[in-house]
Structure formats: structure tokens, C-alpha cells
Short mmCIF file of N, CA, C and O in Angstrom, two decimals:
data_model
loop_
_atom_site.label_atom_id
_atom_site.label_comp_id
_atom_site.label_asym_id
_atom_site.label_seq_id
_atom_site.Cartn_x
_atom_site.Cartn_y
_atom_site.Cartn_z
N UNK O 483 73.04 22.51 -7.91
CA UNK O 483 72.39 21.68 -8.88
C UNK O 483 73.09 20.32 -8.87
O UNK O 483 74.30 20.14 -9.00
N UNK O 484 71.89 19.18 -8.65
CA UNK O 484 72.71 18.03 -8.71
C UNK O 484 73.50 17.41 -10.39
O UNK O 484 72.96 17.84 -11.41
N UNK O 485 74.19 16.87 -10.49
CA UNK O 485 74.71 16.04 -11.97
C UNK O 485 74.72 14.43 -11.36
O UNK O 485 75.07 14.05 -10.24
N UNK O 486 74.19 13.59 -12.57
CA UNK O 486 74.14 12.43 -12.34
C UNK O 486 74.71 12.00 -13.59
O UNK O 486 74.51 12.68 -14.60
N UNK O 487 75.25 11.18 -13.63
CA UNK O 487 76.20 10.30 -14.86
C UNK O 487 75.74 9.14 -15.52
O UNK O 487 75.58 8.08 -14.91
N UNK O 488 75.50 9.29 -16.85
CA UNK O 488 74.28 7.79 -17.16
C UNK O 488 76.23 7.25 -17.82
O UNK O 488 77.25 7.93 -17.95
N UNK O 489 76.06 6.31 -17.97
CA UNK O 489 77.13 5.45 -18.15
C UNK O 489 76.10 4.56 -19.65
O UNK O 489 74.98 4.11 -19.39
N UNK O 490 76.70 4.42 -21.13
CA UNK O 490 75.89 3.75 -22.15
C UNK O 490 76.84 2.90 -22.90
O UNK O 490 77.70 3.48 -23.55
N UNK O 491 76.80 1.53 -22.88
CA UNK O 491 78.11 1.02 -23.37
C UNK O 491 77.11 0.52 -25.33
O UNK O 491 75.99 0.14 -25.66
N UNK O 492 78.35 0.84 -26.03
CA UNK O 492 77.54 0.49 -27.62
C UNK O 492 78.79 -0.51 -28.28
O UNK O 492 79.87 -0.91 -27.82
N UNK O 493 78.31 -0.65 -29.17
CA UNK O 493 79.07 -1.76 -30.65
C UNK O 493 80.07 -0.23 -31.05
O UNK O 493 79.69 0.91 -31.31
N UNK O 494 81.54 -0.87 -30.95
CA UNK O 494 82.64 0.28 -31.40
C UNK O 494 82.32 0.22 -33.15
O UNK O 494 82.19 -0.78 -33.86
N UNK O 495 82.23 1.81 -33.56
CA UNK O 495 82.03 1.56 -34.95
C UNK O 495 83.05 0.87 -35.74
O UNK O 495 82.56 0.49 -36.80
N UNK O 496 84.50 0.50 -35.59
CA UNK O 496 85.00 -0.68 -36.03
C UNK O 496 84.81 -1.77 -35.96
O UNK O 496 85.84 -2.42 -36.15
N UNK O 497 83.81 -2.44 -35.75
CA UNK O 497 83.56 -3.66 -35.72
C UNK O 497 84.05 -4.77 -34.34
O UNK O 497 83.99 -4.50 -33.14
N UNK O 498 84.38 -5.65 -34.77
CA UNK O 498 85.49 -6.47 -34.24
C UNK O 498 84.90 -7.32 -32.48
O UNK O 498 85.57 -8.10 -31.81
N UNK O 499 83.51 -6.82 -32.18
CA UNK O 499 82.80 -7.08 -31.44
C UNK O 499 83.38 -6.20 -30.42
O UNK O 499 83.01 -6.58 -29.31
N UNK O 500 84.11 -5.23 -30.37
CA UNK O 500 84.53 -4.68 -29.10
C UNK O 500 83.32 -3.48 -29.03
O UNK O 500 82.54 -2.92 -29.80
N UNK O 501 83.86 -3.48 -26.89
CA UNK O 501 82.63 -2.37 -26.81
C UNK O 501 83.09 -0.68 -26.48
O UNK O 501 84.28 -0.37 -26.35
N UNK O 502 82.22 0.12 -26.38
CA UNK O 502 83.35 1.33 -25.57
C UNK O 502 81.90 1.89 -25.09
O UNK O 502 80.80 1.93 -25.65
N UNK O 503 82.34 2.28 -23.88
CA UNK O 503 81.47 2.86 -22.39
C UNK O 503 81.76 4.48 -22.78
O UNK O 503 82.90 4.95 -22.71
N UNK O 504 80.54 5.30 -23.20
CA UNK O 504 80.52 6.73 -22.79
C UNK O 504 79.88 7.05 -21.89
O UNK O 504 79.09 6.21 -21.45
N UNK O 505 79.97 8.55 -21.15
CA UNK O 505 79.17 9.00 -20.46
C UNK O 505 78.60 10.38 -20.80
O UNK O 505 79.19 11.23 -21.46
N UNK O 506 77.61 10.47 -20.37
CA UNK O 506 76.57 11.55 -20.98
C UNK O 506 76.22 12.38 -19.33
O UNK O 506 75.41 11.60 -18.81
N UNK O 507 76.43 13.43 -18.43
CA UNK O 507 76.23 14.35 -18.03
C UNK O 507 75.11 14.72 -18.39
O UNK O 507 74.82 14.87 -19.57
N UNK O 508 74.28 14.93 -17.35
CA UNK O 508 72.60 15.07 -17.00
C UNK O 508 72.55 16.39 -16.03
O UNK O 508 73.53 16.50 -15.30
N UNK O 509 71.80 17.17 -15.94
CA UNK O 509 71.45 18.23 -14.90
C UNK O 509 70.46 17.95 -13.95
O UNK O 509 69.30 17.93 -14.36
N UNK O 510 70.66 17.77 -12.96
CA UNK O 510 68.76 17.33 -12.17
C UNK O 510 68.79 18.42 -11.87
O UNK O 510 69.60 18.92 -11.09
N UNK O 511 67.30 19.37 -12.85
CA UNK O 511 66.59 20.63 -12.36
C UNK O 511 66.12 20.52 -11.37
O UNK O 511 66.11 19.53 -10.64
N UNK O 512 65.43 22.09 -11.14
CA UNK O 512 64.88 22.18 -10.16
C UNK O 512 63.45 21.47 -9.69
O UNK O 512 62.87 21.36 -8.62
N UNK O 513 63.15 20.99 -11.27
CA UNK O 513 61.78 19.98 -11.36
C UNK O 513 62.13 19.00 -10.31
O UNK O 513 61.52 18.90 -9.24
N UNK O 514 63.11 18.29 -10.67
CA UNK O 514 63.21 16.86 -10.24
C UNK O 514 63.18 17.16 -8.81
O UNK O 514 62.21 16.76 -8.17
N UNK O 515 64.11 17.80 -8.23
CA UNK O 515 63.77 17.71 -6.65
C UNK O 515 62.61 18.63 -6.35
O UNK O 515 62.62 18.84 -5.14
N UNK O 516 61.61 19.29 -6.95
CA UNK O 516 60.50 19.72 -6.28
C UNK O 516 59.67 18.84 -6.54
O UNK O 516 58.55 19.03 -6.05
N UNK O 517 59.90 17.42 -7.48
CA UNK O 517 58.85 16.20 -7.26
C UNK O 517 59.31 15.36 -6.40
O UNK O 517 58.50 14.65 -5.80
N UNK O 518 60.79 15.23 -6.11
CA UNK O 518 61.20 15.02 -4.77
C UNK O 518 60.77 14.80 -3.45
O UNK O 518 60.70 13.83 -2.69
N UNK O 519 60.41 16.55 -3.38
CA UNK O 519 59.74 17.07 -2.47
C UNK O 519 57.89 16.99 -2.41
O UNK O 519 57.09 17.26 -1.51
N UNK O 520 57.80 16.69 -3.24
CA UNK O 520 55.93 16.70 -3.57
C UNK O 520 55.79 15.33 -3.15
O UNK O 520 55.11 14.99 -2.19
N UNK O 521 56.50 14.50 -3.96
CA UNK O 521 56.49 13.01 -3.75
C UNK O 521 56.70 12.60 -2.15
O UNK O 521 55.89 11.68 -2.00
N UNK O 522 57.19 12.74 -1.24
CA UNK O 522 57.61 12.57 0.02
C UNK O 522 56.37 13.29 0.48
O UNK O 522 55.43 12.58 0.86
N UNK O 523 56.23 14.67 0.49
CA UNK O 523 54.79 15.39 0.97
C UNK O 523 53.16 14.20 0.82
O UNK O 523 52.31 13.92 1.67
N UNK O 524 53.30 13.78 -0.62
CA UNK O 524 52.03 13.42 -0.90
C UNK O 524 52.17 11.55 0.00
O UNK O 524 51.28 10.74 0.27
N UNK O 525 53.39 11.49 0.19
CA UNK O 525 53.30 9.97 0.72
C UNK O 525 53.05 9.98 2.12
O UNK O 525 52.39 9.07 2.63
N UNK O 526 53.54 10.99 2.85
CA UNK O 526 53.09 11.25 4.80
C UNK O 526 51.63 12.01 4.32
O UNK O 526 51.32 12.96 5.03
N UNK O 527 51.20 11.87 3.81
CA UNK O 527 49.22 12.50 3.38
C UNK O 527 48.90 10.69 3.50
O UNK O 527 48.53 10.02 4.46
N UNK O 528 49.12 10.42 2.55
CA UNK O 528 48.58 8.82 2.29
C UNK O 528 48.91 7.83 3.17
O UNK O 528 48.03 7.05 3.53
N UNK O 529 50.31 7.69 3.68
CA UNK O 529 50.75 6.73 4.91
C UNK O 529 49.61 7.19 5.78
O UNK O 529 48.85 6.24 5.98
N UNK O 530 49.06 8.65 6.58
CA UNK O 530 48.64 8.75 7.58
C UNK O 530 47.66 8.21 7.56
O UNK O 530 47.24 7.51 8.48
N UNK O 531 46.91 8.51 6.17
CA UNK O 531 45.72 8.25 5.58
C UNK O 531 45.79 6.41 6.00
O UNK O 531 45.11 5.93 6.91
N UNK O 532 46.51 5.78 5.34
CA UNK O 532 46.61 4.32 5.33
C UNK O 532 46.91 3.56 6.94
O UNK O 532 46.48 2.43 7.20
N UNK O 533 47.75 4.42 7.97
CA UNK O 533 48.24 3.76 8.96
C UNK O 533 46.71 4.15 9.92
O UNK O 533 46.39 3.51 10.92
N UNK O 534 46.03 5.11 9.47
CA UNK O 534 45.01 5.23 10.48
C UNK O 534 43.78 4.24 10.20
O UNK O 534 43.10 3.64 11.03
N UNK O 535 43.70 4.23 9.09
CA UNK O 535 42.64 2.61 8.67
C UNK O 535 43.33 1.58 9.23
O UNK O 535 42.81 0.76 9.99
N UNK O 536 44.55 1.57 8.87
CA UNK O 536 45.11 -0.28 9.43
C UNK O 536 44.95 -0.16 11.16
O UNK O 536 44.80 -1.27 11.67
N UNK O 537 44.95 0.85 12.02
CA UNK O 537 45.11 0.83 13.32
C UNK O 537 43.57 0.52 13.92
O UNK O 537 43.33 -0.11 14.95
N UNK O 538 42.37 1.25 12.81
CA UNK O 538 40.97 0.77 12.95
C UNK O 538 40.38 -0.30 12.75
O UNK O 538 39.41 -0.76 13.37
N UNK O 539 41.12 -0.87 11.61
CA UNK O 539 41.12 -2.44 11.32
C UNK O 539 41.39 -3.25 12.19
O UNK O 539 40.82 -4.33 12.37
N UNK O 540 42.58 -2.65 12.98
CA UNK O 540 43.14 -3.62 14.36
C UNK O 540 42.10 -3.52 15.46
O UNK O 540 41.63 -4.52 16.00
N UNK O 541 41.79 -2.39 15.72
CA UNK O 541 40.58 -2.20 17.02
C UNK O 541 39.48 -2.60 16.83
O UNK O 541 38.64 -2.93 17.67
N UNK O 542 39.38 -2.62 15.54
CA UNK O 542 37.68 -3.81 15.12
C UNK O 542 37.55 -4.95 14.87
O UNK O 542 36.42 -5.39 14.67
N UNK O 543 38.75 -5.82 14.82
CA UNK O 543 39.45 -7.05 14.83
C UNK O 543 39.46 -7.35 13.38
O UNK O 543 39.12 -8.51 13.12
N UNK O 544 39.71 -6.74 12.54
CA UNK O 544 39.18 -6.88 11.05
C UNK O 544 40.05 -7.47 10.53
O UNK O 544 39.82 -8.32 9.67
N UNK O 545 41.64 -7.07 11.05
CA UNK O 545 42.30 -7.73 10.60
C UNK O 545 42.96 -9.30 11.07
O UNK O 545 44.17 -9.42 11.21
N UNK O 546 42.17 -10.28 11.25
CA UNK O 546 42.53 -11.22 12.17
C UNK O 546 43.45 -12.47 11.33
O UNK O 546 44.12 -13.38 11.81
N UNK O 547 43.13 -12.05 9.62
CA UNK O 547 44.15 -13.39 9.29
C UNK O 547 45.40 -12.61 8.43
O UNK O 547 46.01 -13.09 7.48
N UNK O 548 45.66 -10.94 9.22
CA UNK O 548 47.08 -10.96 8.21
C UNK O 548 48.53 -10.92 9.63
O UNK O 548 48.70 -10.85 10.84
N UNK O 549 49.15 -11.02 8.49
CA UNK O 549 50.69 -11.38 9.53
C UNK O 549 51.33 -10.13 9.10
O UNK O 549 52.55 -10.33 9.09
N UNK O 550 51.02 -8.84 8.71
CA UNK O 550 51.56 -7.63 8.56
C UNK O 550 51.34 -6.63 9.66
O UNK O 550 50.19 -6.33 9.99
N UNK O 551 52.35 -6.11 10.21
CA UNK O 551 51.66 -5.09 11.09
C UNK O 551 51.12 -3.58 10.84
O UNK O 551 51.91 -2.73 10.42
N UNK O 552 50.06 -3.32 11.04
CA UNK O 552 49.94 -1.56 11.39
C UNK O 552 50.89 -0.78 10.08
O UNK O 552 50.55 -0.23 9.03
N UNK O 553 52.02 -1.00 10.64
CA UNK O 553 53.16 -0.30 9.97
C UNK O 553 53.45 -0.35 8.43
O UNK O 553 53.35 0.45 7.50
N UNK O 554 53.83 -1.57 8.59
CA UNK O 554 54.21 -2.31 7.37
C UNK O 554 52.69 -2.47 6.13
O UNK O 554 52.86 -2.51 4.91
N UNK O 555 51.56 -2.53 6.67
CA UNK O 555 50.56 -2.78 5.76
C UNK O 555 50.30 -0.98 5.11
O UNK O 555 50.28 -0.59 3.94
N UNK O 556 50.18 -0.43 6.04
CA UNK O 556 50.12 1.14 5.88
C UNK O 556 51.46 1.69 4.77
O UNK O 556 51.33 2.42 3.79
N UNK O 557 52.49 1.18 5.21
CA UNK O 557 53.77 1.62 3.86
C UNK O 557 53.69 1.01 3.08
O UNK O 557 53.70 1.60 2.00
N UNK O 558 53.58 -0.47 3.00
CA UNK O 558 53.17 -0.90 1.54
C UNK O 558 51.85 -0.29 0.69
O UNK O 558 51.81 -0.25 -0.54
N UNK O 559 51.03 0.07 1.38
CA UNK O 559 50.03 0.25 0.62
C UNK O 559 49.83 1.97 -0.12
O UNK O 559 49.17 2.28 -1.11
N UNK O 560 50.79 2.98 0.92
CA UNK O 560 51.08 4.05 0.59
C UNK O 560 51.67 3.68 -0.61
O UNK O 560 50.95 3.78 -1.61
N UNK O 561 53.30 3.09 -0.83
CA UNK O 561 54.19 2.99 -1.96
C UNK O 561 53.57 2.59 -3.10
O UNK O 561 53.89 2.88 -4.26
N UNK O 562 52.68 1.92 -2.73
CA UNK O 562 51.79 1.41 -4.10
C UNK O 562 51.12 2.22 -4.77
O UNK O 562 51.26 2.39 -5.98
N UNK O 563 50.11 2.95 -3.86
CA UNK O 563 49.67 4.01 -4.88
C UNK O 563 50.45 5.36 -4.77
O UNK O 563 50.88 5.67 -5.89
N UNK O 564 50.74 6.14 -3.95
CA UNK O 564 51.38 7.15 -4.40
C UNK O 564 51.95 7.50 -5.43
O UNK O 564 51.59 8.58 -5.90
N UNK O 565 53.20 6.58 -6.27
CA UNK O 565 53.32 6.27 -7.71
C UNK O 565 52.27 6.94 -8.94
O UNK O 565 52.70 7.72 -9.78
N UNK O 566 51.45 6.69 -8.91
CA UNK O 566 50.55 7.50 -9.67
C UNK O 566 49.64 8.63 -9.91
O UNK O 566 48.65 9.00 -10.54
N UNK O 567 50.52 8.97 -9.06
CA UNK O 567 49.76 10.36 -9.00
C UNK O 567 50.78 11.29 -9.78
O UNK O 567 50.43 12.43 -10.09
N UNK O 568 52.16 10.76 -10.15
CA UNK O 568 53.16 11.22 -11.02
C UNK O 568 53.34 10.72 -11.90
O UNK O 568 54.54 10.82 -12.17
N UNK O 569 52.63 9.96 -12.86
CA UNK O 569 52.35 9.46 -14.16
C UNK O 569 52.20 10.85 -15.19
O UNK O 569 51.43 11.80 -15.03
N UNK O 570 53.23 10.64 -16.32
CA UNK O 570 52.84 11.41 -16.97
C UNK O 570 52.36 10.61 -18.41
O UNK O 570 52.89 9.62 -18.91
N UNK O 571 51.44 11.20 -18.81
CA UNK O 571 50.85 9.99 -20.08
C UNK O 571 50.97 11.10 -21.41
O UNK O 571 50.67 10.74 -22.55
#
């Protein structure tokens, strides 16, 4: 099980403007890395999804006024949406 350390600095209840830094010990369940794992899964679905349009775009000349390649247009556009598909509202 991973532990991650949030670090929270506050107003010392004596006053005097001084500060004092605690730390608070976190557990990352087993949730967090099986969205980890979902999250990485659902982004090689969508990159493939995205790098195979941008490579059709290239063979149909569609893309003639961007300066991004193949690659790079396909991962940006994965990172962008993938994100929401793990929204919790």
C-alpha cells in the first residue's frame, strides 16, 4: 500500500504571526491505483482512437496548415478528453 504525505502549514495558535508545518499520512487504496490502471487503459483506447484519425487526416491532406505531428496532435487530444470520463459530480 502506497502512503503519501500532504505537508499543511497554519497560523500557530499563539499568535505572533508564526507558522508551524504538520503532516497528515494518507493511504492510497486500492481505488486509487485501479483508476491508475483504468486511466492509462482508457487513454491507449483513445490515443489509438485519436492517432488513427490524425494519420487519415495526413493521407487526405487534411491536415495541411498544422505544425503538430501525427503524434503529438493524437496525445494532446487523448489528455484532453480522457480526464472526464473520471469526473465525479
Amino acid at each position: 500500500m502506497n502512503k503519501s504525505i500532504t505537508s499543511i502549514v497554519t497560523q500557530t495558535p499563539f499568535g505572533e504571526g508564526r507558522l508551524m508545518a504538520t503532516n497528515h499520512r494518507t493511504s492510497d487504496g486500492p481505488d486509487s491505483i485501479w483508476d491508475q490502471l483504468q486511466f492509462r487503459m482508457l487513454f491507449m483506447m483513445v490515443f489509438t482512437w485519436f492517432i488513427s484519425a490524425a494519420i487519415l487526416k495526413s493521407l487526405t491532406f487534411q491536415r495541411a496548415g498544422s505544425t503538430e505531428s501525427c503524434w503529438q496532435e493524437a496525445r494532446r487530444s487523448a489528455y484532453s478528453l480522457t480526464p472526464y470520463a473520471f469526473m465525479r459530480i
